[in-house]
PDB file of C-alpha atoms in Angstrom:
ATOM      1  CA  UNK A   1      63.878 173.789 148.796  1.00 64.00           C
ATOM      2  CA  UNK A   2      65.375 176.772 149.566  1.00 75.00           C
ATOM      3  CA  UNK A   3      68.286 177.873 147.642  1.00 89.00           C
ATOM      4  CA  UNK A   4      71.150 180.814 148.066  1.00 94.00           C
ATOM      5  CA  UNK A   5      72.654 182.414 144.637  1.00 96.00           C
ATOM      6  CA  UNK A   6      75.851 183.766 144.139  1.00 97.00           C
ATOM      7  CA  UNK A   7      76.376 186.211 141.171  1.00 97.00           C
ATOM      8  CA  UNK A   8      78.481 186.405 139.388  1.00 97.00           C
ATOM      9  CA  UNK A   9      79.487 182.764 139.008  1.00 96.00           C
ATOM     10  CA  UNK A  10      82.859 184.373 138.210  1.00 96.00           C
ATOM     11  CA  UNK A  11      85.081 188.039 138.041  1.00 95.00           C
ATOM     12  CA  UNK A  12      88.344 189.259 136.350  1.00 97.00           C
ATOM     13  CA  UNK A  13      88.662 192.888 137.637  1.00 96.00           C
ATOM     14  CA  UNK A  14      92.276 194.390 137.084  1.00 97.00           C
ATOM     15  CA  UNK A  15      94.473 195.238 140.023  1.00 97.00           C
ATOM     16  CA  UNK A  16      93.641 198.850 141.582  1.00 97.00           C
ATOM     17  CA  UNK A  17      89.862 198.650 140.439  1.00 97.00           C
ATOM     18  CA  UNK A  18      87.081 198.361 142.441  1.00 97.00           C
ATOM     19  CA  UNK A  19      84.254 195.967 142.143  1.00 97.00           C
ATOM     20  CA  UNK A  20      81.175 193.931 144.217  1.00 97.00           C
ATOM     21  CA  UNK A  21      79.362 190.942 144.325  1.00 95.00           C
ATOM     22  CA  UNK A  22      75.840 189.476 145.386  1.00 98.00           C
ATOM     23  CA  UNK A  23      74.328 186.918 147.216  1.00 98.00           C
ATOM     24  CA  UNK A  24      70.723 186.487 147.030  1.00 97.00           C
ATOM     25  CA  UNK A  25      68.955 184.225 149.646  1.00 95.00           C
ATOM     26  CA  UNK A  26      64.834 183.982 150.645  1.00 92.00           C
ATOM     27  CA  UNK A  27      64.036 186.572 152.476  1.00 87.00           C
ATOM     28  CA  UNK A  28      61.422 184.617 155.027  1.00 85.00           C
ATOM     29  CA  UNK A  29      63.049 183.067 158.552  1.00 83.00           C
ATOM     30  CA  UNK A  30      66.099 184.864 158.060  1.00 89.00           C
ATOM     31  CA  UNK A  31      68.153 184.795 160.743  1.00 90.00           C
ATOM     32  CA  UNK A  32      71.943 185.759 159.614  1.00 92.00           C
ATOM     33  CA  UNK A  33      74.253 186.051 156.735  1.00 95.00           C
ATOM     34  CA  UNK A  34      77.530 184.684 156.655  1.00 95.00           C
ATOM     35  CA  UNK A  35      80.466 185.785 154.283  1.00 97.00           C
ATOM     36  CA  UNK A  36      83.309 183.975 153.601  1.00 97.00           C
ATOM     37  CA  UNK A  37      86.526 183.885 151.762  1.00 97.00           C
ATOM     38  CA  UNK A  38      88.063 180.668 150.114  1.00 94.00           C
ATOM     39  CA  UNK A  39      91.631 181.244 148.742  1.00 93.00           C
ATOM     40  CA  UNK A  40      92.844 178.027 146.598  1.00 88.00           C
ATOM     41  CA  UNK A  41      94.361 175.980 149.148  1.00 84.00           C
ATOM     42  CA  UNK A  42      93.518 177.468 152.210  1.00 89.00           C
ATOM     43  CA  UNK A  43      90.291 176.751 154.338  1.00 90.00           C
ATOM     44  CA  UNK A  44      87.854 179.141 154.315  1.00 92.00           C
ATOM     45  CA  UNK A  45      87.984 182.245 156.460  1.00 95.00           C
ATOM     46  CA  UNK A  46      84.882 184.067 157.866  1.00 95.00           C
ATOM     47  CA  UNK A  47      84.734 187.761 157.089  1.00 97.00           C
ATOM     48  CA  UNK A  48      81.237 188.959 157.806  1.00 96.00           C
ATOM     49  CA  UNK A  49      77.967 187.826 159.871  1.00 94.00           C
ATOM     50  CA  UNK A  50      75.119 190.093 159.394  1.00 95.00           C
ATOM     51  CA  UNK A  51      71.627 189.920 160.899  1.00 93.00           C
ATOM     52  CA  UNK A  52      69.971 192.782 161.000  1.00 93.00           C
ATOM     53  CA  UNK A  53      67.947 194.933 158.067  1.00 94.00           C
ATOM     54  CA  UNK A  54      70.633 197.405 156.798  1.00 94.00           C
ATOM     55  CA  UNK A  55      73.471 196.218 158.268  1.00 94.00           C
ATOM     56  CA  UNK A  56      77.362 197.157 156.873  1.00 97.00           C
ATOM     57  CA  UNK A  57      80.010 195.792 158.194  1.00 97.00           C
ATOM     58  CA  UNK A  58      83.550 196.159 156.918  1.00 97.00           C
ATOM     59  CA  UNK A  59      86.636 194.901 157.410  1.00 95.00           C
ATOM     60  CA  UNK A  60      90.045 197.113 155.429  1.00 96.00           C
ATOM     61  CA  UNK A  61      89.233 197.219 152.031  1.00 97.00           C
ATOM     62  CA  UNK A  62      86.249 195.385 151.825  1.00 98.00           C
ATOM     63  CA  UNK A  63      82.465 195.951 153.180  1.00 98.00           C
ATOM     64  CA  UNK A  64      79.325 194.143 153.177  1.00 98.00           C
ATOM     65  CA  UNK A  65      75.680 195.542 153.303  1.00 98.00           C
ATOM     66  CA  UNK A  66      72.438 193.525 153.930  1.00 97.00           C
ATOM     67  CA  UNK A  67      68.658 194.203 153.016  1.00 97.00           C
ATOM     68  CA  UNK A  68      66.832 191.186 154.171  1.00 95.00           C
ATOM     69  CA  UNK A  69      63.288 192.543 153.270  1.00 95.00           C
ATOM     70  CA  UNK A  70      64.549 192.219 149.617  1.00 95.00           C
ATOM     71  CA  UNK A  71      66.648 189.206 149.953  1.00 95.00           C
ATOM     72  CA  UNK A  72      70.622 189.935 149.104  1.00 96.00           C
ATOM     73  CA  UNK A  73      73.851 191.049 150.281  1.00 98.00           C
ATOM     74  CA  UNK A  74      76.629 192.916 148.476  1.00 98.00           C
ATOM     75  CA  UNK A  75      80.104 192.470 148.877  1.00 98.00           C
ATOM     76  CA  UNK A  76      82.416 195.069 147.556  1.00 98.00           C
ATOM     77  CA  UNK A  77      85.668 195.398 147.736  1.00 98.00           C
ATOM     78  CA  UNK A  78      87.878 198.910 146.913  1.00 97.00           C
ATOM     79  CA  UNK A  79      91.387 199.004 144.838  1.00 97.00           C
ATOM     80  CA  UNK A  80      91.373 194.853 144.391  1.00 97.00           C
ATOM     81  CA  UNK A  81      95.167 193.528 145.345  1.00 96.00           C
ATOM     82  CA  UNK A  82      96.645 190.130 143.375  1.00 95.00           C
ATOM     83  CA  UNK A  83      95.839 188.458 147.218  1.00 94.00           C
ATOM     84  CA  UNK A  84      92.030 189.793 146.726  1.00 96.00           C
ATOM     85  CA  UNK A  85      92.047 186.493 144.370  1.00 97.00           C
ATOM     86  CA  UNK A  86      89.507 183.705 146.121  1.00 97.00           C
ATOM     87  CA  UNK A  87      85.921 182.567 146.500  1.00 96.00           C
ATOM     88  CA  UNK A  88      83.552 184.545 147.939  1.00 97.00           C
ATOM     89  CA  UNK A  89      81.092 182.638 149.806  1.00 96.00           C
ATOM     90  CA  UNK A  90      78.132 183.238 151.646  1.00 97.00           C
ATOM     91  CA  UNK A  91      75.876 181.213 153.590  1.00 93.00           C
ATOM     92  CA  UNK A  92      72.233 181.904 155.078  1.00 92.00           C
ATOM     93  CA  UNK A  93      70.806 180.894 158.317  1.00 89.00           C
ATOM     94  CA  UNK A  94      67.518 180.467 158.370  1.00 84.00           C
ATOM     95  CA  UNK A  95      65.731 178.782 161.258  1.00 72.00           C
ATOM     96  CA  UNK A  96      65.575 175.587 159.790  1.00 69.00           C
ATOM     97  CA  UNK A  97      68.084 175.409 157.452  1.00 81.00           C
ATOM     98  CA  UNK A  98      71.982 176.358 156.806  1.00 86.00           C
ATOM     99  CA  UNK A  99      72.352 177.199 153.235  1.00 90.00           C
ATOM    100  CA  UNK A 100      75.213 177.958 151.264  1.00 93.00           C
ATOM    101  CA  UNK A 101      75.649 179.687 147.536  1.00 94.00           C
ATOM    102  CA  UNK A 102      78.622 177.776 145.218  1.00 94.00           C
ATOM    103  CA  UNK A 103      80.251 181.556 145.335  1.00 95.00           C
ATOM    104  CA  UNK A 104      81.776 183.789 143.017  1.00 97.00           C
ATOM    105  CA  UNK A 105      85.436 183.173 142.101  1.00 97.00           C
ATOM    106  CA  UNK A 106      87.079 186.218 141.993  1.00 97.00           C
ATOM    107  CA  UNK A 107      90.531 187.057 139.566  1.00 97.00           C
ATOM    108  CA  UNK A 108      92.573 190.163 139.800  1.00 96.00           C
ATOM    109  CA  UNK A 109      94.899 190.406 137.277  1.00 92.00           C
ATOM    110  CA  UNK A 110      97.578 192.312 137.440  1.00 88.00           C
TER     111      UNK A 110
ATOM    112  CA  UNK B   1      97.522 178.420 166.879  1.00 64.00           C
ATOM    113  CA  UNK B   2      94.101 176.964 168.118  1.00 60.00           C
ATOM    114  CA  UNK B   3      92.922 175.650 165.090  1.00 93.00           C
ATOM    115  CA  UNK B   4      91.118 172.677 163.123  1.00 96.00           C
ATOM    116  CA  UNK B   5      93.110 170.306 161.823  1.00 96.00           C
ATOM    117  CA  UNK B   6      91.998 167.410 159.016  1.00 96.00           C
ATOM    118  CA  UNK B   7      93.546 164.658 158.004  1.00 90.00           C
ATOM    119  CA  UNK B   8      94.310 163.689 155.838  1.00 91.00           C
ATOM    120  CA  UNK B   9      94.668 166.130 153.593  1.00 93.00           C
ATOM    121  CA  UNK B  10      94.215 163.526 150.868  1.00 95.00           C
ATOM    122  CA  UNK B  11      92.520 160.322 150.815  1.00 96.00           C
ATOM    123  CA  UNK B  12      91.993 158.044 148.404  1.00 96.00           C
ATOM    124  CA  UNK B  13      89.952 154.834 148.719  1.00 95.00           C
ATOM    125  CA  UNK B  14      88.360 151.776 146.634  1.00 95.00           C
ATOM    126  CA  UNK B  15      85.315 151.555 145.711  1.00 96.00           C
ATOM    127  CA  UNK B  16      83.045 150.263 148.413  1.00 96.00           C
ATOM    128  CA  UNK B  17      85.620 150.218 151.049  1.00 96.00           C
ATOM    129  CA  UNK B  18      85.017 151.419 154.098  1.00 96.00           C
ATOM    130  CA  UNK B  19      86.686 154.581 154.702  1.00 97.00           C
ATOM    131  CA  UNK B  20      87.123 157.330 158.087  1.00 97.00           C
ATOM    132  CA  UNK B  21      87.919 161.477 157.511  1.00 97.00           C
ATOM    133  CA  UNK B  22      89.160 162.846 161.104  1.00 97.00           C
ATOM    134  CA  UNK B  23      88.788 166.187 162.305  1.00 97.00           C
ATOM    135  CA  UNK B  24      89.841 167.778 165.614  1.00 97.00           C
ATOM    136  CA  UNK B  25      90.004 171.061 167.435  1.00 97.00           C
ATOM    137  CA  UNK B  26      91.951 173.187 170.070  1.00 95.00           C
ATOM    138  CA  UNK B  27      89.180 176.227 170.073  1.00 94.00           C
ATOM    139  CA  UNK B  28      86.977 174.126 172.410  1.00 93.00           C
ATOM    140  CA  UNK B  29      84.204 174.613 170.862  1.00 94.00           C
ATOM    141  CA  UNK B  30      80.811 172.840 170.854  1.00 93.00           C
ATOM    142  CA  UNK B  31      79.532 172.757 167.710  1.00 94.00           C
ATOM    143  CA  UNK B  32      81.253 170.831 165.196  1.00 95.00           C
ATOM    144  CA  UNK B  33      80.332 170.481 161.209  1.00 95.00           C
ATOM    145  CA  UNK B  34      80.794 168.130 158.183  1.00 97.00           C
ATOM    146  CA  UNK B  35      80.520 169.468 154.907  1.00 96.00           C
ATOM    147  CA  UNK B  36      80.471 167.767 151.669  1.00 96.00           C
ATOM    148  CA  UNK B  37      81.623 170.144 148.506  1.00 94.00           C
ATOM    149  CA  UNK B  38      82.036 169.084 145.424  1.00 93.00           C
ATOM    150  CA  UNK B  39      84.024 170.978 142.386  1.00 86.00           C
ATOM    151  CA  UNK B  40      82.104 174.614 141.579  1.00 82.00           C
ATOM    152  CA  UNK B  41      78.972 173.691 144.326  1.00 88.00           C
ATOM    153  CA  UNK B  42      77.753 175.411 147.485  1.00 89.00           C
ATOM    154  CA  UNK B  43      79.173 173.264 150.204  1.00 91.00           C
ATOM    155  CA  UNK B  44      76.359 170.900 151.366  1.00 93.00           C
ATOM    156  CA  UNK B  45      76.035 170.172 155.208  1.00 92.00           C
ATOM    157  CA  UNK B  46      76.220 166.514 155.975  1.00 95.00           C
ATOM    158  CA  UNK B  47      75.378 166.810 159.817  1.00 92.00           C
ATOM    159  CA  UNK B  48      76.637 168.570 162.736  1.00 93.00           C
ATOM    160  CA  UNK B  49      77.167 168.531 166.595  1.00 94.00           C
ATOM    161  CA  UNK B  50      75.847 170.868 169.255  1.00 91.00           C
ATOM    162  CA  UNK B  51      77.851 168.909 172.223  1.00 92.00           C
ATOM    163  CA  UNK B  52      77.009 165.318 172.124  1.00 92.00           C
ATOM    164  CA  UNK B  53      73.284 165.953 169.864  1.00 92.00           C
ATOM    165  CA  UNK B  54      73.696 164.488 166.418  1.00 92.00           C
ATOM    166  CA  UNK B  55      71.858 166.365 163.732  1.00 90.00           C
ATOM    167  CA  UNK B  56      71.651 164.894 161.008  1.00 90.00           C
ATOM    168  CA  UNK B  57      70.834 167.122 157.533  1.00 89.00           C
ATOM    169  CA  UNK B  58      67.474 165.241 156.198  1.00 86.00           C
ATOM    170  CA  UNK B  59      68.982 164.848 152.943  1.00 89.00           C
ATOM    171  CA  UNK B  60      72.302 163.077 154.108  1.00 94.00           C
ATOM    172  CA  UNK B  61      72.815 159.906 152.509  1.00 94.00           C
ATOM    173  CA  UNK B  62      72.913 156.177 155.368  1.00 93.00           C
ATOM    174  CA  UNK B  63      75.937 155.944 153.832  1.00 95.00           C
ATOM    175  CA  UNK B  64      77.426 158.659 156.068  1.00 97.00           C
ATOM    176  CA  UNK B  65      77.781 158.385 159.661  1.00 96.00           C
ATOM    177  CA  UNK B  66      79.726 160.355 161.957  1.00 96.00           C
ATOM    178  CA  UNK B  67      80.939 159.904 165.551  1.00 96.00           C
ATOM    179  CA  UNK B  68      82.092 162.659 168.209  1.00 97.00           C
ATOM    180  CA  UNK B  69      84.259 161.309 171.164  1.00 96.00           C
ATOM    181  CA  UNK B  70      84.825 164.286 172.768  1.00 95.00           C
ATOM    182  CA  UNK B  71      84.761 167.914 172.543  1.00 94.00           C
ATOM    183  CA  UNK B  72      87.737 167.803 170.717  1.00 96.00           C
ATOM    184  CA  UNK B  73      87.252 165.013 167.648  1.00 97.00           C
ATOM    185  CA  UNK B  74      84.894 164.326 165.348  1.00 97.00           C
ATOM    186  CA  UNK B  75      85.083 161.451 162.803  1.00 97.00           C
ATOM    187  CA  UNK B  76      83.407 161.091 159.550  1.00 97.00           C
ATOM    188  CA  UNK B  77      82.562 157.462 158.435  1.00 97.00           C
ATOM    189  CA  UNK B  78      81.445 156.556 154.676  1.00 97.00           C
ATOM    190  CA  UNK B  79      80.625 153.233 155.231  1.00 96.00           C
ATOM    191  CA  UNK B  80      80.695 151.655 151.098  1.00 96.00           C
ATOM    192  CA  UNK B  81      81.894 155.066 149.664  1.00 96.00           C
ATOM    193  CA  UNK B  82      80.726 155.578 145.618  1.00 95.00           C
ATOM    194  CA  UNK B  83      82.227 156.974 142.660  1.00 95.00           C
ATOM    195  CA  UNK B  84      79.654 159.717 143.680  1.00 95.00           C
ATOM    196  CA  UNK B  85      81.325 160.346 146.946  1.00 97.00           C
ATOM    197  CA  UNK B  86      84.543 161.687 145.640  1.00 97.00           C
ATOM    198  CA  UNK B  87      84.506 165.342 146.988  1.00 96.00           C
ATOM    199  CA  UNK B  88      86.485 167.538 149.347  1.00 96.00           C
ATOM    200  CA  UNK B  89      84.974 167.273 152.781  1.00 97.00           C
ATOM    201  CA  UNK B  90      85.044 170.004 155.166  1.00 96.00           C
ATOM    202  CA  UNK B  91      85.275 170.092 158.972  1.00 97.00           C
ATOM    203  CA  UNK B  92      84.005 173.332 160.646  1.00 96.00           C
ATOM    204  CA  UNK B  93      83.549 174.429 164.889  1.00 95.00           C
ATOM    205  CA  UNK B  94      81.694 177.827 165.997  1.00 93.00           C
ATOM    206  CA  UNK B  95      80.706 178.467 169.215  1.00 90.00           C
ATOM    207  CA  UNK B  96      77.216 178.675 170.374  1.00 76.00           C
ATOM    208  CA  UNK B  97      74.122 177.379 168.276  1.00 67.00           C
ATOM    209  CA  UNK B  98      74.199 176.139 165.052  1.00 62.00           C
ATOM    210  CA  UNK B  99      74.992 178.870 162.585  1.00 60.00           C
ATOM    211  CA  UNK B 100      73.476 181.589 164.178  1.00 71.00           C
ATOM    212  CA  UNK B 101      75.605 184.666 164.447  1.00 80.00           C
ATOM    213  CA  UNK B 102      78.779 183.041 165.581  1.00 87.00           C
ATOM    214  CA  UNK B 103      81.659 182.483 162.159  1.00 90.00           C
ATOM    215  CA  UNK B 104      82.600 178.692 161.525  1.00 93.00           C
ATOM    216  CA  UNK B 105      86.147 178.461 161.567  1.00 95.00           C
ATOM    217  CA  UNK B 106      87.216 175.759 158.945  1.00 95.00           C
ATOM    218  CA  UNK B 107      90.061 173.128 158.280  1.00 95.00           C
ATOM    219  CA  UNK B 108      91.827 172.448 155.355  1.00 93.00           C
ATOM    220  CA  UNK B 109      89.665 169.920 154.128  1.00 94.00           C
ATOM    221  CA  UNK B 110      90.043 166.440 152.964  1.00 96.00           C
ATOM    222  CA  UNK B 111      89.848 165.331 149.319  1.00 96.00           C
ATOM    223  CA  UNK B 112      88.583 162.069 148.660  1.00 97.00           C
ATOM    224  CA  UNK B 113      88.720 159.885 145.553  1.00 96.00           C
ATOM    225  CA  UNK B 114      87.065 156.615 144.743  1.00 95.00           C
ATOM    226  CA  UNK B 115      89.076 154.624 142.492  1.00 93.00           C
TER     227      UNK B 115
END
């Protein structure tokens, strides 16, 4: 069984700092990694789909990188607002499988 | 707004009783998902659509069926739903092949609870 894991489970960073995430999937029939951000209430919204070794993608204040020799993917994002606040999800697609982590919950406090 | 749309956005059934989650589209497009996510888990991927092919996820319970009409709906049936059932249940569409490099853009969801 092939499993995808978010760390950390959860995050309180205060407003104005920065901070990042991972997402750790199995390295072998990678094809792409999906990020995605779930804000309480809302359906999730796609922010990132990476597929190749090295990748960084970002998108205002927050960026992604990939290293799918090594299995993970960071998500960071720079001077956290209050409407940072939400899941961070990711999901790998392998060739057989679609796998999702249970995300990191993220808290900015103000 | 093209968009997916659930309904509804709450649903609560008896135990054993048949019950139907809708989902439908205006982004045309030809995949469609059904997720099952439960409080604090990884969503869990009942089955999907690429057109008119079912796949079903190997793991996904008899209990769950689902039926696609047209490009446009797709229906989730849980045919004696369990106390175990009680979840929300997502409805995603992407364009293209399943997963793959193309985002899944999501509805609201449905929560379900078995009394």
């Amino acid at each position: 069984i092939l499993n995808v894991e978010q760390s950390p489970q959860s995050l309180h960073v205060q407003e104005g700092d920065s901070t990042n995430f991972t997402c750790s999937f199995p390295s072998s029939n990678f094809y792409a990694l999906h990020w995605y951000r779930w804000e309480t209430a809302k359906s999730p919204e796609a922010l990132f789909v990476m597929t190749l070794n090295g990748d960084e993608k970002k998108k205002g204040r927050i960026s992604a990188t990939l290293n799918t020799k090594e299995g993970y993917s960071y998500l960071y994002i720079k001077g956290s607002q209050p409407e940072d606040s939400a899941t961070y999800l990711c999901y790998m697609d392998s060739n057989y499988q679609l796998i999702w982590g249970a995300g990191t919950k993220l808290i900015i406090k103000p | 707004d093209a968009m997916v749309i659930q309904n509804p956005r709450y649903q609560v059934t008896q135990f054993g009783k048949p019950v139907t989650l809708s989902c439908s589209q205006t982004l045309n497009h030809n995949v469609m998902y059904w997720y099952q996510q439960k409080s604090s888990q990884a969503p869990k991927l009942l089955f999907h659509y690429y057109d008119k092919d079912f796949n079903n996820e190997a793991d996904t319970p008899d209990n769950f069926q689902s039926r696609r009409p047209n490009t446009s709906f797709c229906f989730l049936d849980i045919r004696s739903p369990g106390l175990g059932d009680a979840a929300m249940y997502l409805c995603a569409t992407s364009r293209g092949g399943r997963g793959r490099n193309q985002p899944q853009h999501f509805g609201d969801g449905t929560r379900l609870s078995i009394l």
